[in-house]
Amino acid sequence: MDFKKAMTPEIYKQLLSHMYGSENLPLSYILLKKSKNLKDRRQQFISIMTACEIGVKEFYKESKPDLSIILDNLQSPSIPKLLGSIFKSYFEVEFPKELRKQIQKYVEQRNGFIHSSEKNIPTLEECLDCYIAVLKTLNYLNKINDNYLYYDLYEEEINLISVSNTQARIVFSDLIKERVSARQLNMSTGFNINLNYSKPKL
């Protein structure tokens, strides 16, 4: 399944800005996108969380330039702290609690993959959930910074509901349905789902 914004003059303008380099994509988004192409799930998980760490630092550097020297030259606080008490003290709003908990869990998991001598491999579902959590985190930070990269549909949920042993139904949020109806969003589907999936033996 794929969602694409309907092309408007504003979006064309942003695309031209990217093409000619006046508004380059942040490194965090480049890393996050490249992580989708990694075949090794352990590397993929680490790459996704590295994108998150870089994205949080990019956010602070953009919104609080005075912190750039500290973030670049000293050991900075952990991502959970930067999204917790430090975030609240600087921006006077609380970062979404459940999302912060997810990120904290994935930071610990990432650290385990890096420092453990065992060949622990995250599941495909864990990589996907981690990717979505990081995307939502970067998107929320873009919202706080009033950044052009903010996209409100990243906050919306798409659910897959089983209707039988072999069939599933996709349920979209009201906002997604509204955007599709108004032709502000182009939607294409092209996938098969096997609900009888079993994990391959390693």
CSV table of C-alpha atoms in Angstrom, one decimal:
chain,number,residue,atom,x,y,z
A,1,MET,CA,0.0,0.0,0.0
A,2,ASP,CA,1.2,3.5,-0.8
A,3,PHE,CA,0.0,7.0,0.0
A,4,LYS,CA,1.1,10.0,-1.9
A,5,LYS,CA,0.2,13.6,-1.5
A,6,ALA,CA,-1.7,15.0,-4.5
A,7,MET,CA,0.7,17.3,-6.3
A,8,THR,CA,0.1,21.0,-5.6
A,9,PRO,CA,2.2,24.1,-6.5
A,10,GLU,CA,3.5,24.1,-3.0
A,11,ILE,CA,4.7,20.5,-3.2
A,12,TYR,CA,6.3,21.2,-6.6
A,13,LYS,CA,8.1,24.1,-5.0
A,14,GLN,CA,9.5,21.9,-2.2
A,15,LEU,CA,10.6,19.3,-4.8
A,16,LEU,CA,12.5,21.9,-6.7
A,17,SER,CA,14.1,23.0,-3.5
A,18,HIS,CA,15.3,19.5,-2.9
A,19,MET,CA,16.5,19.1,-6.4
A,20,TYR,CA,18.6,22.2,-6.4
A,21,GLY,CA,19.9,21.7,-2.8
A,22,SER,CA,18.5,24.8,-1.1
A,23,GLU,CA,16.5,22.6,1.3
A,24,ASN,CA,18.3,19.3,1.7
A,25,LEU,CA,16.6,16.5,3.5
A,26,PRO,CA,17.9,16.0,7.1
A,27,LEU,CA,20.4,13.2,7.5
A,28,SER,CA,18.0,11.4,9.9
A,29,TYR,CA,15.4,11.0,7.1
A,30,ILE,CA,18.0,9.8,4.6
A,31,LEU,CA,19.2,7.2,7.1
A,32,LEU,CA,15.7,6.2,7.9
A,33,LYS,CA,14.8,5.7,4.3
A,34,LYS,CA,18.0,3.8,3.5
A,35,SER,CA,17.3,1.5,6.4
A,36,LYS,CA,14.3,0.0,4.6
A,37,ASN,CA,16.7,-1.5,2.0
A,38,LEU,CA,18.9,-3.3,4.5
A,39,LYS,CA,18.5,-7.1,4.4
A,40,ASP,CA,20.1,-7.9,7.7
A,41,ARG,CA,17.4,-7.1,10.3
A,42,ARG,CA,19.9,-6.5,13.1
A,43,GLN,CA,21.7,-3.9,11.0
A,44,GLN,CA,18.3,-2.5,9.9
A,45,PHE,CA,17.1,-2.0,13.5
A,46,ILE,CA,20.4,-0.3,14.6
A,47,SER,CA,20.2,2.0,11.5
A,48,ILE,CA,16.6,3.0,12.3
A,49,MET,CA,17.5,3.9,15.9
A,50,THR,CA,20.6,5.7,14.7
A,51,ALA,CA,18.3,7.8,12.5
A,52,CYS,CA,16.2,8.6,15.5
A,53,GLU,CA,19.2,9.7,17.6
A,54,ILE,CA,20.5,11.9,14.8
A,55,GLY,CA,17.0,13.3,14.2
A,56,VAL,CA,16.5,14.3,17.9
A,57,LYS,CA,19.9,16.1,17.8
A,58,GLU,CA,19.0,17.8,14.5
A,59,PHE,CA,15.8,19.0,16.2
A,60,TYR,CA,17.6,20.5,19.2
A,61,LYS,CA,20.3,22.1,17.0
A,62,GLU,CA,17.6,23.7,14.8
A,63,SER,CA,15.4,24.9,17.7
A,64,LYS,CA,18.1,25.7,20.2
A,65,PRO,CA,21.3,26.6,18.3
A,66,ASP,CA,23.2,27.4,21.5
A,67,LEU,CA,23.1,23.6,22.3
A,68,SER,CA,24.9,22.7,19.1
A,69,ILE,CA,28.4,22.9,20.7
A,70,ILE,CA,27.4,20.6,23.5
A,71,LEU,CA,25.6,18.1,21.3
A,72,ASP,CA,28.6,18.0,18.8
A,73,ASN,CA,31.5,17.9,21.2
A,74,LEU,CA,30.3,16.3,24.5
A,75,GLN,CA,28.5,13.1,25.3
A,76,SER,CA,24.9,14.2,25.0
A,77,PRO,CA,22.0,13.0,27.2
A,78,SER,CA,20.2,9.8,26.1
A,79,ILE,CA,17.3,10.0,23.6
A,80,PRO,CA,14.7,9.2,26.3
A,81,LYS,CA,16.0,12.2,28.4
A,82,LEU,CA,16.1,14.5,25.4
A,83,LEU,CA,12.5,13.6,24.8
A,84,GLY,CA,11.5,13.6,28.5
A,85,SER,CA,12.4,16.2,31.2
A,86,ILE,CA,14.8,18.1,29.0
A,87,PHE,CA,12.2,18.4,26.2
A,88,LYS,CA,9.5,19.6,28.7
A,89,SER,CA,11.8,22.2,30.3
A,90,TYR,CA,12.8,23.8,26.9
A,91,PHE,CA,9.4,23.6,25.1
A,92,GLU,CA,6.9,23.6,28.0
A,93,VAL,CA,5.0,20.7,26.5
A,94,GLU,CA,5.3,17.0,27.2
A,95,PHE,CA,6.5,14.8,24.4
A,96,PRO,CA,3.8,12.1,23.8
A,97,LYS,CA,4.3,9.7,26.7
A,98,GLU,CA,3.5,6.4,25.0
A,99,LEU,CA,5.7,7.2,22.0
A,100,ARG,CA,8.6,8.1,24.4
A,101,LYS,CA,8.2,4.8,26.2
A,102,GLN,CA,8.4,3.0,22.8
A,103,ILE,CA,11.5,4.9,21.9
A,104,GLN,CA,13.1,4.1,25.3
A,105,LYS,CA,12.4,0.4,24.8
A,106,TYR,CA,13.9,0.5,21.3
A,107,VAL,CA,17.0,2.4,22.5
A,108,GLU,CA,17.6,-0.4,25.1
A,109,GLN,CA,17.0,-3.0,22.5
A,110,ARG,CA,19.4,-1.3,20.1
A,111,ASN,CA,22.1,-1.1,22.8
A,112,GLY,CA,21.6,-4.8,23.4
A,113,PHE,CA,22.1,-5.6,19.7
A,114,ILE,CA,25.3,-3.5,19.7
A,115,HIS,CA,26.9,-4.7,22.9
A,116,SER,CA,25.8,-8.3,23.1
A,117,SER,CA,28.1,-11.0,21.7
A,118,GLU,CA,25.0,-13.1,21.0
A,119,LYS,CA,23.6,-12.9,17.5
A,120,ASN,CA,20.1,-11.7,18.6
A,121,ILE,CA,18.0,-10.9,15.6
A,122,PRO,CA,15.0,-8.6,15.8
A,123,THR,CA,11.8,-9.9,14.1
A,124,LEU,CA,10.4,-8.2,11.0
A,125,GLU,CA,7.5,-6.9,13.1
A,126,GLU,CA,9.9,-5.3,15.6
A,127,CYS,CA,11.8,-3.6,12.8
A,128,LEU,CA,8.5,-2.3,11.4
A,129,ASP,CA,7.1,-1.1,14.8
A,130,CYS,CA,10.5,0.6,15.5
A,131,TYR,CA,10.4,2.3,12.1
A,132,ILE,CA,6.9,3.6,12.6
A,133,ALA,CA,7.8,4.9,16.1
A,134,VAL,CA,10.9,6.7,14.8
A,135,LEU,CA,8.9,8.2,11.9
A,136,LYS,CA,6.2,9.5,14.3
A,137,THR,CA,8.9,10.9,16.6
A,138,LEU,CA,10.6,12.8,13.9
A,139,ASN,CA,7.2,14.0,12.6
A,140,TYR,CA,6.2,15.3,16.1
A,141,LEU,CA,9.5,17.2,16.4
A,142,ASN,CA,8.8,18.7,12.9
A,143,LYS,CA,5.4,19.8,14.2
A,144,ILE,CA,7.0,21.5,17.3
A,145,ASN,CA,9.5,23.3,15.0
A,146,ASP,CA,6.8,24.2,12.5
A,147,ASN,CA,9.0,22.4,9.9
A,148,TYR,CA,7.8,21.9,6.3
A,149,LEU,CA,8.5,18.1,6.7
A,150,TYR,CA,5.6,17.8,9.2
A,151,TYR,CA,2.8,15.6,7.8
A,152,ASP,CA,-0.3,15.2,9.8
A,153,LEU,CA,-1.2,11.8,8.3
A,154,TYR,CA,1.8,10.2,10.0
A,155,GLU,CA,-0.3,10.6,13.2
A,156,GLU,CA,-3.1,8.6,11.8
A,157,GLU,CA,-3.6,4.8,12.3
A,158,ILE,CA,-4.2,2.2,9.6
A,159,ASN,CA,-5.5,-1.1,11.0
A,160,LEU,CA,-5.6,-4.6,9.5
A,161,ILE,CA,-8.6,-6.5,10.8
A,162,SER,CA,-8.9,-10.3,10.3
A,163,VAL,CA,-12.3,-11.2,8.9
A,164,SER,CA,-11.6,-14.9,8.3
A,165,ASN,CA,-8.8,-17.4,8.3
A,166,THR,CA,-7.6,-16.1,4.9
A,167,GLN,CA,-8.9,-12.6,4.6
A,168,ALA,CA,-8.3,-9.3,6.2
A,169,ARG,CA,-9.8,-5.8,5.9
A,170,ILE,CA,-7.9,-2.5,6.0
A,171,VAL,CA,-9.5,0.1,8.2
A,172,PHE,CA,-8.5,3.8,7.6
A,173,SER,CA,-9.0,6.7,9.9
A,174,ASP,CA,-11.7,9.3,9.1
A,175,LEU,CA,-9.0,11.8,8.1
A,176,ILE,CA,-7.4,9.5,5.6
A,177,LYS,CA,-10.8,8.7,4.1
A,178,GLU,CA,-11.6,12.4,3.9
A,179,ARG,CA,-8.3,13.2,2.1
A,180,VAL,CA,-8.8,10.4,-0.4
A,181,SER,CA,-12.4,11.6,-1.1
A,182,ALA,CA,-11.2,15.2,-1.6
A,183,ARG,CA,-8.4,13.9,-3.9
A,184,GLN,CA,-5.8,15.4,-1.6
A,185,LEU,CA,-4.2,12.0,-1.2
A,186,ASN,CA,-3.6,9.4,-3.9
A,187,MET,CA,-3.8,5.8,-2.6
A,188,SER,CA,-2.7,2.7,-4.4
A,189,THR,CA,-2.7,-0.9,-3.1
A,190,GLY,CA,-0.8,-3.8,-4.4
A,191,PHE,CA,0.0,-6.6,-1.9
A,192,ASN,CA,-1.0,-10.0,-0.8
A,193,ILE,CA,-1.4,-11.0,2.8
A,194,ASN,CA,-1.0,-14.6,4.0
A,195,LEU,CA,-2.7,-14.9,7.4
A,196,ASN,CA,-1.3,-18.4,7.7
A,197,TYR,CA,2.2,-17.1,7.8
A,198,SER,CA,4.7,-19.2,9.8
A,199,LYS,CA,8.2,-18.1,10.7
A,200,PRO,CA,11.0,-19.8,8.6
A,201,LYS,CA,13.4,-21.9,10.5
A,202,LEU,CA,16.8,-20.3,10.9
